[in-house]
Coordinates of C-alpha atoms in Angstrom, one line a residue:
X1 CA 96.1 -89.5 141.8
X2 CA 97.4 -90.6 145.5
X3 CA 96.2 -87.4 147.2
X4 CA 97.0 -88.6 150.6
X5 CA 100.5 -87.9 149.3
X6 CA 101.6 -84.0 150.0
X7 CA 104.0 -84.7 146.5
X8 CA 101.0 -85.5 144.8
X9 CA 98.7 -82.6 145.6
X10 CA 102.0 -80.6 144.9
X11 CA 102.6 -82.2 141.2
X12 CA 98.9 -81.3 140.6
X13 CA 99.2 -77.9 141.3
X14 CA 102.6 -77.3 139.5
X15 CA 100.8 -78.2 136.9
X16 CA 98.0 -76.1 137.2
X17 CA 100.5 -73.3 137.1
X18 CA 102.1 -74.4 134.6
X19 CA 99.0 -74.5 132.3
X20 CA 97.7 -71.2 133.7
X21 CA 101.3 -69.8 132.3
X22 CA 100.7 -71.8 128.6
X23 CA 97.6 -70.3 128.2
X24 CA 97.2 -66.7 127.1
X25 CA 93.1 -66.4 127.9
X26 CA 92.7 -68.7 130.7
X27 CA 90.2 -71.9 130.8
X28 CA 86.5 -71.5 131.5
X29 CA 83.9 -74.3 130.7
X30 CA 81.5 -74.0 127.2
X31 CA 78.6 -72.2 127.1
X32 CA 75.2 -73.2 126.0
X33 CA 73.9 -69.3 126.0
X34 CA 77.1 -67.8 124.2
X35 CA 77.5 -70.9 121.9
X36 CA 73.5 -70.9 120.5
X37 CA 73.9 -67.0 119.9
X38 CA 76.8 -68.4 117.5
X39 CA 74.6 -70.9 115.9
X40 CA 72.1 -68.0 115.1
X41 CA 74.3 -65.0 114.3
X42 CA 77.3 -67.2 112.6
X43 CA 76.0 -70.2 110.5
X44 CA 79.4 -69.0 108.4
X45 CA 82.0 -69.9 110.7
X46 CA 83.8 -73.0 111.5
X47 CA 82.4 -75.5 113.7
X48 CA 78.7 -75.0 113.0
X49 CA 77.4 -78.2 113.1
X50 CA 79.4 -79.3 115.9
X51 CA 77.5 -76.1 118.3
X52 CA 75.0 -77.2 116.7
X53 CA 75.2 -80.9 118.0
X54 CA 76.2 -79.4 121.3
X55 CA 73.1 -77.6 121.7
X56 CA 70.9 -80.7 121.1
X57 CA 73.4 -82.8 123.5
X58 CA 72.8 -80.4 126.5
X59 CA 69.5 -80.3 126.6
X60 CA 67.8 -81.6 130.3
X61 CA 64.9 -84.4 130.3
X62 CA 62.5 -81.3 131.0
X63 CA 63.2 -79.5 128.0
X64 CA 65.8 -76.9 129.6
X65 CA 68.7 -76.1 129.2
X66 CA 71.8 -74.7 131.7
X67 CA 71.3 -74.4 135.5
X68 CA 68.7 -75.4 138.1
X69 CA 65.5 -73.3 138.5
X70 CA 65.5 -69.8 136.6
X71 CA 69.3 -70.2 136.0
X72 CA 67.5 -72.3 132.9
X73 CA 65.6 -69.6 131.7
X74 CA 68.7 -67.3 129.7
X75 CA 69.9 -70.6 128.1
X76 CA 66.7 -71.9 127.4
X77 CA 65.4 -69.0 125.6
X78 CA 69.0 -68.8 123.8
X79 CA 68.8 -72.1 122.7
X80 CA 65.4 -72.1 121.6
X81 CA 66.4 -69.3 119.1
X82 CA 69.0 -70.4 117.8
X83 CA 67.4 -74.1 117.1
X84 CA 64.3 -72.0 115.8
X85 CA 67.2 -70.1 113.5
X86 CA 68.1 -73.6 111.7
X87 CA 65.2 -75.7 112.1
X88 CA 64.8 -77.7 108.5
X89 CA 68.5 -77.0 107.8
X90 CA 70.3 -79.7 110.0
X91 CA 68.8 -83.1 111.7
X92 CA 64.8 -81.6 111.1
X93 CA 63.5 -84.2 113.1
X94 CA 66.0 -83.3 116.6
X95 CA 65.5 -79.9 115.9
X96 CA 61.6 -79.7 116.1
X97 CA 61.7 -82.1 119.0
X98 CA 64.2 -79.7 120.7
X99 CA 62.6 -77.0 119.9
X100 CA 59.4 -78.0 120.8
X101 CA 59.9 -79.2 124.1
X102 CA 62.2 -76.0 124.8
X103 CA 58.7 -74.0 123.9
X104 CA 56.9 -76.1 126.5
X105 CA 59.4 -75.5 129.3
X106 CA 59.4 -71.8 128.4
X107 CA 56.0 -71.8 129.3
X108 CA 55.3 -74.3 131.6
X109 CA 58.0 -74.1 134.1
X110 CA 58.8 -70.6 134.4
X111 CA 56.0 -67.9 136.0
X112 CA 55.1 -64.9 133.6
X113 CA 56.4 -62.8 135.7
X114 CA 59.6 -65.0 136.4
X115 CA 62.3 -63.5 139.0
X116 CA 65.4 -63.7 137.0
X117 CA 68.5 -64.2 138.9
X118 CA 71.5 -61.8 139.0
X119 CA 73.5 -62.7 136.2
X120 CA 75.5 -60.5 134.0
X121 CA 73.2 -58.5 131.7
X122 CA 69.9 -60.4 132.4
X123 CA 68.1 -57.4 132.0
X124 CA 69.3 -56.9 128.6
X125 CA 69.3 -60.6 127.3
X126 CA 66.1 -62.1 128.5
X127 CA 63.5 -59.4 127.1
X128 CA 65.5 -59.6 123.6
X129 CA 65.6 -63.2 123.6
X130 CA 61.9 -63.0 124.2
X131 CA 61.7 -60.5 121.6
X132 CA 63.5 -62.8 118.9
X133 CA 61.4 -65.6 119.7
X134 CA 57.9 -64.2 119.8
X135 CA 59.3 -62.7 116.1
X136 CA 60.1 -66.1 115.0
X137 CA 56.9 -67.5 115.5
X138 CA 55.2 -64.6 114.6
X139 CA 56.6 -65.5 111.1
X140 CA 56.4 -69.4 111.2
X141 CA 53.6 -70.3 108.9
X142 CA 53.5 -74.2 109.5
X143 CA 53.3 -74.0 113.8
X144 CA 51.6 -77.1 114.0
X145 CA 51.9 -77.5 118.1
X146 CA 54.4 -74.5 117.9
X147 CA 52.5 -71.7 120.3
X148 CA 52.1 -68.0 118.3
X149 CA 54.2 -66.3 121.1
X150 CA 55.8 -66.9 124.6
X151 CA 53.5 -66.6 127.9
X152 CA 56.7 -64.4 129.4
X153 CA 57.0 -60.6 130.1
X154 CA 60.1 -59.1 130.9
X155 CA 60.8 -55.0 131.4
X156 CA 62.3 -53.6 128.6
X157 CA 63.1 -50.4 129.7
X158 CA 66.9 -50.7 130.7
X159 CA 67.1 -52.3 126.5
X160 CA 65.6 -50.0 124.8
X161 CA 67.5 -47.2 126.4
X162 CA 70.8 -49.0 125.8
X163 CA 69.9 -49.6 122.0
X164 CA 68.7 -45.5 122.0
X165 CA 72.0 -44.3 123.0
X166 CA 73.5 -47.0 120.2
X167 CA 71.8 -46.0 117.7
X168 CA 72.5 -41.8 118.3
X169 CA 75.8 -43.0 118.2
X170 CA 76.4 -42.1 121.6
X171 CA 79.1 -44.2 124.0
X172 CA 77.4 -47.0 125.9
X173 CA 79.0 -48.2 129.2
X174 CA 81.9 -50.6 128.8
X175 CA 80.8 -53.1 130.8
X176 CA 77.3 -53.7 128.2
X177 CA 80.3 -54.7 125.3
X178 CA 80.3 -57.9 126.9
X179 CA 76.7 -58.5 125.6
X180 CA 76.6 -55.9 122.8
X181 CA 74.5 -58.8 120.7
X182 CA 70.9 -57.8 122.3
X183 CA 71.4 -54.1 121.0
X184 CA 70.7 -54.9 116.8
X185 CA 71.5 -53.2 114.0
X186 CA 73.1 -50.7 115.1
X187 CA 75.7 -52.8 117.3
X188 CA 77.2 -53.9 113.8
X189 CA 80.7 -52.3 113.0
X190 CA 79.2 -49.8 115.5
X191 CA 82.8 -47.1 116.2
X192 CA 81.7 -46.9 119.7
X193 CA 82.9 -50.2 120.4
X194 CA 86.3 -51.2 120.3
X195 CA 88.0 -54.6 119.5
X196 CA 90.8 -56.1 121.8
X197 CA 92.6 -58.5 120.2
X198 CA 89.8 -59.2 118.0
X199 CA 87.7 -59.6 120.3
X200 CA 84.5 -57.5 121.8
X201 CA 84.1 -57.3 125.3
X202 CA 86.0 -61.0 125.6
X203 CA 82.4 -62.5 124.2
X204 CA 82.4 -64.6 121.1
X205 CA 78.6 -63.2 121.0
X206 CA 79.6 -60.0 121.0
X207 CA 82.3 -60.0 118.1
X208 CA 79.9 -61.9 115.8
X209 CA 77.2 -59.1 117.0
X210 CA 79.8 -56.3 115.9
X211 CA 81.4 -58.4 112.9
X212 CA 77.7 -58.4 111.4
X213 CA 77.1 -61.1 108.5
X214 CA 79.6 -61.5 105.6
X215 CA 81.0 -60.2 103.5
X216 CA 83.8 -59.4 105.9
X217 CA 86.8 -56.8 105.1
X218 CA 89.9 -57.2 105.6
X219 CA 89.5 -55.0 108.8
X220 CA 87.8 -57.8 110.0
X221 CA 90.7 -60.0 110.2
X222 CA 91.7 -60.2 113.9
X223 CA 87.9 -60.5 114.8
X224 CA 87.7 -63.6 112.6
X225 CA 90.9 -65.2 113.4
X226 CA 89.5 -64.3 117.1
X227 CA 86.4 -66.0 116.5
X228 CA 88.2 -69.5 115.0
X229 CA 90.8 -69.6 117.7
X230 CA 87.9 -69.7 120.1
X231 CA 85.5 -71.8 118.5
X232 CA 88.6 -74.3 118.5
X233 CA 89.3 -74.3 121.8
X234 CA 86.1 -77.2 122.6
X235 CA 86.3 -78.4 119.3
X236 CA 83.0 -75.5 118.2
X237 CA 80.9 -74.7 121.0
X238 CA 82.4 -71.0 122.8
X239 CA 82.7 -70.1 126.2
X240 CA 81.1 -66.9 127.4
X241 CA 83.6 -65.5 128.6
X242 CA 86.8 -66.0 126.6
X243 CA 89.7 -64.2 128.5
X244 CA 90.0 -64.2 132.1
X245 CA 93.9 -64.2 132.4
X246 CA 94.3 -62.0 135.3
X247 CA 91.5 -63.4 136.7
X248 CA 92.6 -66.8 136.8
X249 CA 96.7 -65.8 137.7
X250 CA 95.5 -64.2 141.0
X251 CA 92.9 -66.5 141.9
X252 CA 95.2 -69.5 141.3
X253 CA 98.1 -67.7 143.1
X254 CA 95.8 -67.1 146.4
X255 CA 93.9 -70.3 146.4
X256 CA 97.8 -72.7 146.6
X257 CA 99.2 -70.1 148.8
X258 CA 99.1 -70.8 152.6
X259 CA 98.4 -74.7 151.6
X260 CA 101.8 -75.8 152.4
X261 CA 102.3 -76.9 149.0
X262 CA 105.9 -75.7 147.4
X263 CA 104.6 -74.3 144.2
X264 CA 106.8 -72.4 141.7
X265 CA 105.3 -69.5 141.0
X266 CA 107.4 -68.2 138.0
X267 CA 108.0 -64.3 138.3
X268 CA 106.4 -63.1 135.2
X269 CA 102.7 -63.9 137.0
X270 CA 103.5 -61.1 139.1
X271 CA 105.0 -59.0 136.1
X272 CA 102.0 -59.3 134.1
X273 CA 99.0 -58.3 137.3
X274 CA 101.6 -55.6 137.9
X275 CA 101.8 -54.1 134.1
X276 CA 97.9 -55.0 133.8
X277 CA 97.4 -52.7 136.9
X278 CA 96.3 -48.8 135.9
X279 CA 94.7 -46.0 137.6
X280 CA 91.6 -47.4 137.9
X281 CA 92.8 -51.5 138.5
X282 CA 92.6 -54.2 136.5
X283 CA 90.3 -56.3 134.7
X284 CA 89.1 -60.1 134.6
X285 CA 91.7 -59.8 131.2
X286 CA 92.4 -57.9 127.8
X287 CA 89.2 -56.5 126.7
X288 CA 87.3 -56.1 130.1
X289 CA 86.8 -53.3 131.9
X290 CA 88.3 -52.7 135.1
X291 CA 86.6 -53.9 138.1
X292 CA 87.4 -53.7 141.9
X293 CA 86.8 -57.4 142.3
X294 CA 89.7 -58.6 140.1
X295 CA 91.7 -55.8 141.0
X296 CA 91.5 -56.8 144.8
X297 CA 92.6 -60.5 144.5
X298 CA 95.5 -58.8 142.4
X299 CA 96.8 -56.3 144.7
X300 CA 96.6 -59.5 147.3
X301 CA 98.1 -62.3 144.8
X302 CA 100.9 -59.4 144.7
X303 CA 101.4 -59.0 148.2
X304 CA 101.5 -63.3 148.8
X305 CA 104.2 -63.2 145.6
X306 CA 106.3 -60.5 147.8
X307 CA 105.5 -57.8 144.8
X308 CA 103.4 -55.3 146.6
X309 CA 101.8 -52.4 145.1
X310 CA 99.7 -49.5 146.1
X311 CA 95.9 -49.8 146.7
X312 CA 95.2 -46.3 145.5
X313 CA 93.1 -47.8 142.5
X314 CA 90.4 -48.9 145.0
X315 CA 89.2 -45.5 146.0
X316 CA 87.6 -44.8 143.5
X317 CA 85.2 -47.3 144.0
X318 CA 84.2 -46.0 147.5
X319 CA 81.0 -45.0 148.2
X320 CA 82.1 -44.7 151.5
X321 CA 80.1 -47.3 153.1
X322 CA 80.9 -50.1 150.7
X323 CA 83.1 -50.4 147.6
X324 CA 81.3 -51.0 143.7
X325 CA 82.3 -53.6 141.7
X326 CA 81.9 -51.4 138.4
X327 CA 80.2 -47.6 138.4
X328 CA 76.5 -47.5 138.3
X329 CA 75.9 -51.4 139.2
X330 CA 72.7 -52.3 139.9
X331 CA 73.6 -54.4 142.9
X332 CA 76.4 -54.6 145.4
X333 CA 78.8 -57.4 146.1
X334 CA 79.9 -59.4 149.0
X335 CA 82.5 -61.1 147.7
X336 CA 84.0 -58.1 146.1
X337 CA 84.0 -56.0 149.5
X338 CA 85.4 -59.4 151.5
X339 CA 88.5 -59.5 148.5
X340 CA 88.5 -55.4 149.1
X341 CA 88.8 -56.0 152.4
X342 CA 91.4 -59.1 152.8
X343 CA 93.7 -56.4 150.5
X344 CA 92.9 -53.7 152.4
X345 CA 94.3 -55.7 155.5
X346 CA 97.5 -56.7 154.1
X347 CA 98.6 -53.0 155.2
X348 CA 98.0 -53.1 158.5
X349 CA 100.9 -52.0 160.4
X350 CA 101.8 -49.7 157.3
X351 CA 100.9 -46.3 158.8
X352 CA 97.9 -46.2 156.7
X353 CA 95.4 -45.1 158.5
X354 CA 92.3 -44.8 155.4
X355 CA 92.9 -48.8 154.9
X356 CA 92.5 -49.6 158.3
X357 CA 89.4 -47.5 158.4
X358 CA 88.1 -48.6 155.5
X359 CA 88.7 -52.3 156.2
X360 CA 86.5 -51.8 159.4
X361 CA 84.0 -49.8 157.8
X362 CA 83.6 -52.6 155.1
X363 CA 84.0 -55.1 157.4
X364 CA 80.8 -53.2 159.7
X365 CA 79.1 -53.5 156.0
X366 CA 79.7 -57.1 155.3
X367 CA 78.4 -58.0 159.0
X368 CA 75.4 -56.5 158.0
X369 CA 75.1 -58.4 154.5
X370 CA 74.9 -61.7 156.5
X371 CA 71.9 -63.6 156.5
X372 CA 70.0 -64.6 160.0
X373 CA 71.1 -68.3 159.7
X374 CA 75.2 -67.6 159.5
X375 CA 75.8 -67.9 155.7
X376 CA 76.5 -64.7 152.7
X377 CA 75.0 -64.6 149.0
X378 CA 76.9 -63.3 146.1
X379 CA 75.9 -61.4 142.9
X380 CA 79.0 -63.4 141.2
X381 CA 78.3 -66.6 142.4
X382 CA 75.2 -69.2 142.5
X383 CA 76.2 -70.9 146.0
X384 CA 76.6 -69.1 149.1
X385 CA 79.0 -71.7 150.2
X386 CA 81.1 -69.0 147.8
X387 CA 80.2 -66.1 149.1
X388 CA 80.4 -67.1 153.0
X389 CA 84.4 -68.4 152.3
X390 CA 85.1 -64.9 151.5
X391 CA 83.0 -63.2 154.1
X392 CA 85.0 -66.1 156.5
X393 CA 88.1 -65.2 155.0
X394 CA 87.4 -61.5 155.6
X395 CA 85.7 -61.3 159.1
X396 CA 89.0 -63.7 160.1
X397 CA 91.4 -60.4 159.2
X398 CA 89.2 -58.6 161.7
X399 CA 89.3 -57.9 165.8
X400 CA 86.4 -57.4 168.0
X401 CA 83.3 -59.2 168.9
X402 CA 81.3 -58.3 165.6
X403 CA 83.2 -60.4 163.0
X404 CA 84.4 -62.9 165.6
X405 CA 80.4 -63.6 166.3
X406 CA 79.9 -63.3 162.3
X407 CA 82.6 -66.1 161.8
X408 CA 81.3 -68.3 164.5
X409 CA 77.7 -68.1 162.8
X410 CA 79.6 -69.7 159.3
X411 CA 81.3 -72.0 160.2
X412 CA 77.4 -73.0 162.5
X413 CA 75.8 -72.8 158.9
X414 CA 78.5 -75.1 157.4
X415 CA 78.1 -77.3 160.0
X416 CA 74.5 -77.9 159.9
X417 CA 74.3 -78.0 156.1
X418 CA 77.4 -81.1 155.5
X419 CA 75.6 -84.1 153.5
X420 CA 75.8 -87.1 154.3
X421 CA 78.4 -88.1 152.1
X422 CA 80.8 -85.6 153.8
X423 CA 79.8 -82.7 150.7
X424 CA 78.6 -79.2 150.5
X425 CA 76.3 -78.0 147.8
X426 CA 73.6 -75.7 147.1
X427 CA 71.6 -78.0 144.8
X428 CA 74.0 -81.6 144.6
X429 CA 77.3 -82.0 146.8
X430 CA 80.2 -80.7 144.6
X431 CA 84.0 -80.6 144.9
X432 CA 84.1 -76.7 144.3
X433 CA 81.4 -76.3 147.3
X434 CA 82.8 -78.8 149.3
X435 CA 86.3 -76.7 149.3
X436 CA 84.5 -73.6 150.4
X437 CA 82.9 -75.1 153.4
X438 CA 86.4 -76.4 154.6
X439 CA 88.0 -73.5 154.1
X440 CA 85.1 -71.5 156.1
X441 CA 86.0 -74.3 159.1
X442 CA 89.4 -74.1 158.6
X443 CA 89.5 -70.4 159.7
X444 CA 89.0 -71.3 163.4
X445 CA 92.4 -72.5 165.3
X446 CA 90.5 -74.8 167.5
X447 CA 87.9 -76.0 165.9
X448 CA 86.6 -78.2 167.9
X449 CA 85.0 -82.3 167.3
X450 CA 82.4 -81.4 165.5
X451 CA 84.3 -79.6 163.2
X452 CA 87.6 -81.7 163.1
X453 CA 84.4 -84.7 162.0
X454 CA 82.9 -82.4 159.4
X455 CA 86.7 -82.0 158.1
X456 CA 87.6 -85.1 157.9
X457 CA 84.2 -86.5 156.0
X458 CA 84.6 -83.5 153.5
X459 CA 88.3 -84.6 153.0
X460 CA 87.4 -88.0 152.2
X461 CA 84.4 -86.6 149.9
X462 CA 87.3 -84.1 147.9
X463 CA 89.9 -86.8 148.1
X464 CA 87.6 -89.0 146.1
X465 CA 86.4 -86.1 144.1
X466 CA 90.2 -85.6 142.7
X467 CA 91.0 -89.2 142.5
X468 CA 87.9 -89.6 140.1
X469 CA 89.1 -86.9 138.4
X470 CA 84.9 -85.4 138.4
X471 CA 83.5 -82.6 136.7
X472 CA 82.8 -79.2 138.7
X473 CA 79.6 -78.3 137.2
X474 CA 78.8 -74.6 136.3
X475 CA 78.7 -72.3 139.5
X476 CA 80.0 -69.2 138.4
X477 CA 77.8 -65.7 137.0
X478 CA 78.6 -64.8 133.5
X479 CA 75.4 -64.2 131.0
X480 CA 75.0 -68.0 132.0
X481 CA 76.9 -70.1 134.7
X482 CA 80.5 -71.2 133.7
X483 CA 83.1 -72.9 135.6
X484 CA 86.8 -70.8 135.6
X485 CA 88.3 -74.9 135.2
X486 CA 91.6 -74.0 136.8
X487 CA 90.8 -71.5 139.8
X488 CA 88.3 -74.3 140.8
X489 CA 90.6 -77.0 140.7
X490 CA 93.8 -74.8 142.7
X491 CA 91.0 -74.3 145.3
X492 CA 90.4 -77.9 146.2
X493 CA 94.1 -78.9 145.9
X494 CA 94.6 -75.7 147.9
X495 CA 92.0 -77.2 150.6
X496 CA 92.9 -80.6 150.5
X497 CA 96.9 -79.4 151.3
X498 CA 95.6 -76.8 153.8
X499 CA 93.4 -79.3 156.1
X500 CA 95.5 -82.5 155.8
X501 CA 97.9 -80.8 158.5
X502 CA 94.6 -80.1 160.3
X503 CA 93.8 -84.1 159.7
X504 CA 96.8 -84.9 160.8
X505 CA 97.4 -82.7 164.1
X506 CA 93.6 -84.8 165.4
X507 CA 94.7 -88.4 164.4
X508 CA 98.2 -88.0 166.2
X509 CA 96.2 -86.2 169.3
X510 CA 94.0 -89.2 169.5
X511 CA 94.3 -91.6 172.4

């Protein structure tokens, strides 16, 4: 792609939209937790040997799988399982070479008492996992160098609970659907749980988990055609997260707006975050429960598409200080208070005295959140490159000397962190990063050399990234990290439109 040319980045993005509009779940990358939980809990469905293959495919030089650091612990313990599940069944010899160098990073690289990081239900998934494994081997006769049990602990209080209140047959939270596979026997055709669209909690996992083995009924139906249709989709190996429609219409909606590109935004995307919209918001899509994230970014997507709508389905998320993403999370967000607040600003000058407030007293909270050296940190996201755009973004919508003081220490941090090769990144320079950190610099009207350098270099490194057409590796907190394909990809055409004006304003004002 020529993406010096304005047409260009325009064409792209049409046909982003156009895709996002196609597609009734909304794109997010494979995943090697979700997709080895198949391979163990449905041998029986199409595309086995393909997740299979996938699984041996992804596997690092070190024996890990997934993400840097303990981001590789979840994936690694999944995959072990499910490779322990059909070792002597498919390609023997890859297996127990997978297998047993996934047993020697288990216990080599990661400390017994290993710090897990915040992802979506880690406290539920890692000490089952470790459960499952140390059964396996407990039962393997022929270990050879096979250890008899994992050298991990994890606390299985917050499990065993969970499972309790399954098994009385008593409602478990909403949100613990989405991982409903580390709660047993009694998560099988369990009627506390309730299919949407076939789906559980928008996790192939989860279905299979509630499906239980065959025979299936005929009651089953939409869960299995559910299951195919998303096994398809990377020709056998499952995302994690399998619908994130709303997600992905007002991400993509807020990351072209403001660009300068002329996009077409057809009027059903409003239509659909308006009908989605209830009492208490809306969700990341069908089969989710309402959070205050998603329901922020749609309230402002709405307001950018000229289609306001009232913000009375944030209060209840108000603890008065800050706002919860879901009730009784374990941890608070940044990201999800800078979105609150950005939507909460859109009403200034609206006689609404609780958002203005609110927006302040969030905005006082967020200030707070920062770390010493200028940048945020995110329970959704693994880079804080993330997490400071939308404390940027937020402390931008803000008078006075606090946020003004809390911006200028981003956009330092983004400054002193650029890599040489014009990038941003919290472990490798990457195109999604790299959009961030010019979107944290872009905030400021005058931003000064330094800046107007940093801008140009990252250009050139996101210009390339584009033209190259390069992967965005997985960033993003589900039960493992994920990339949503399409919000990433509006963001850097987003950024690359939105600065090249900047770009062009210095080179004319040069002597």
């Amino acid at each position: 792609m020529n993406v010096t040319s304005f047409a260009a980045l325009r064409d792209a993005a049409q046909d982003i939209v156009d895709e996002m509009i196609a597609d009734p779940y909304g794109l997010t990358s494979p995943s090697v937790y979700e997709t080895a939980r198949m391979v163990a809990s449905a041998p029986w469905l199409e595309g086995h040997r393909q997740r299979v293959e996938f699984l041996l495919a992804q596997q690092h030089e070190d024996g890990t799988w997934g993400g840097p650091g303990t981001y590789g612990l979840l994936p690694t313990l999944s995959a072990v399982d499910a490779l322990l599940s059909v070792a002597g069944t498919q390609d023997a010899r890859r297996v127990a070479a997978a297998v047993e160098s996934g047993l020697a990073a288990l216990t080599g690289r990661f400390p017994r008492n290993v710090e897990l990081p915040d992802t979506i239900a880690v406290e539920l998934l890692v000490p089952w996992l470790i459960e499952r494994i140390d059964q396996r081997l407990a039962r393997t006769d022929d270990r050879g160098e096979l250890p008899g049990r994992l050298d991990l602990q994890a606390d299985t209080g917050t499990l065993n609970g969970i499972r309790e209140l399954l098994r009385r047959h008593t409602g478990i939270p909403e949100k613990t659907w989405h991982s409903l596979e580390a709660l047993g026997a009694p998560a099988v055709r369990s009627g506390t749980v309730t299919p949407t669209g076939g789906a559980v909690g928008a996790s192939p996992a989860a279905t299979a988990a509630w499906l239980g083995d065959p025979p299936h009924t005929d009651a089953a139906k939409a869960c299995l055609e559910y299951l195919h249709q998303t096994q398809a989709r990377h020709g056998g190996p499952v995302s994690g997260i399998t619908s994130i429609s709303y997600f992905e219409l007002a991400w993509v909606v807020t990351a072209l707006s403001g660009s300068g590109l002329d996009v077409d935004i057809p009027a059903q995307v409003a239509d659909t975050l308006r009908t989605a919209l209830g009492a208490d918001g809306l969700s990341a899509g069908p089969g989710l429960p309402a959070d205050s994230d998603d329901t922020s970014a749609a309230l402002h997507a709405l307001d950018l598409l000229g289609k306001p709508e009232p913000v009375d389905c944030l209060w209840e998320y108000d603890t008065g200080r800050y706002f919860t993403c879901f009730p009784n999370e374990r941890t608070p967000s940044t990201s999800t208070n800078a979105h609150i607040l950005v939507a909460l600003a859109d009403r200034r000058g609206q006689g609404d005295t609780r958002c203005d407030r609110a927006a302040e007293r969030v905005g006082d909270w967020l200030v707070e959140q920062q770390e010493p050296d200028g940048r945020w940190t995110d329970k959704w996201h693994a880079s804080p490159y993330y997490a400071t755009a939308c404390g940027a973004a937020a402390m931008a919508r803000l008078d006075g000397p606090r946020p003004s003081a809390a911006l200028d220490d981003a956009v330092r941090w983004v400054l002193g962190t650029q890599r040489a090769d014009g990038s941003w990144g919290r472990w490798e320079g990457t195109g999604e990063e790299t959009a961030y950190a010019l979107q944290v610099l872009n905030h400021r009207a005058d931003p000064g050399r330094p800046a107007l350098e940093a801008i140009r270099a990252g250009r050139a490194f996101l210009a390339a990234h584009v033209a190259d057409d390069r992967e965005n590796p997985p960033l993003w907190h589900d039960k493992d990290l994920y990339t949503p394909v399409r919000v990433i990809r509006a963001e850097i055409l987003g950024t690359l439109a939105a600065t090249q004006r900047l770009a062009e304003t210095e080179r004319q004002a040069r002597p």
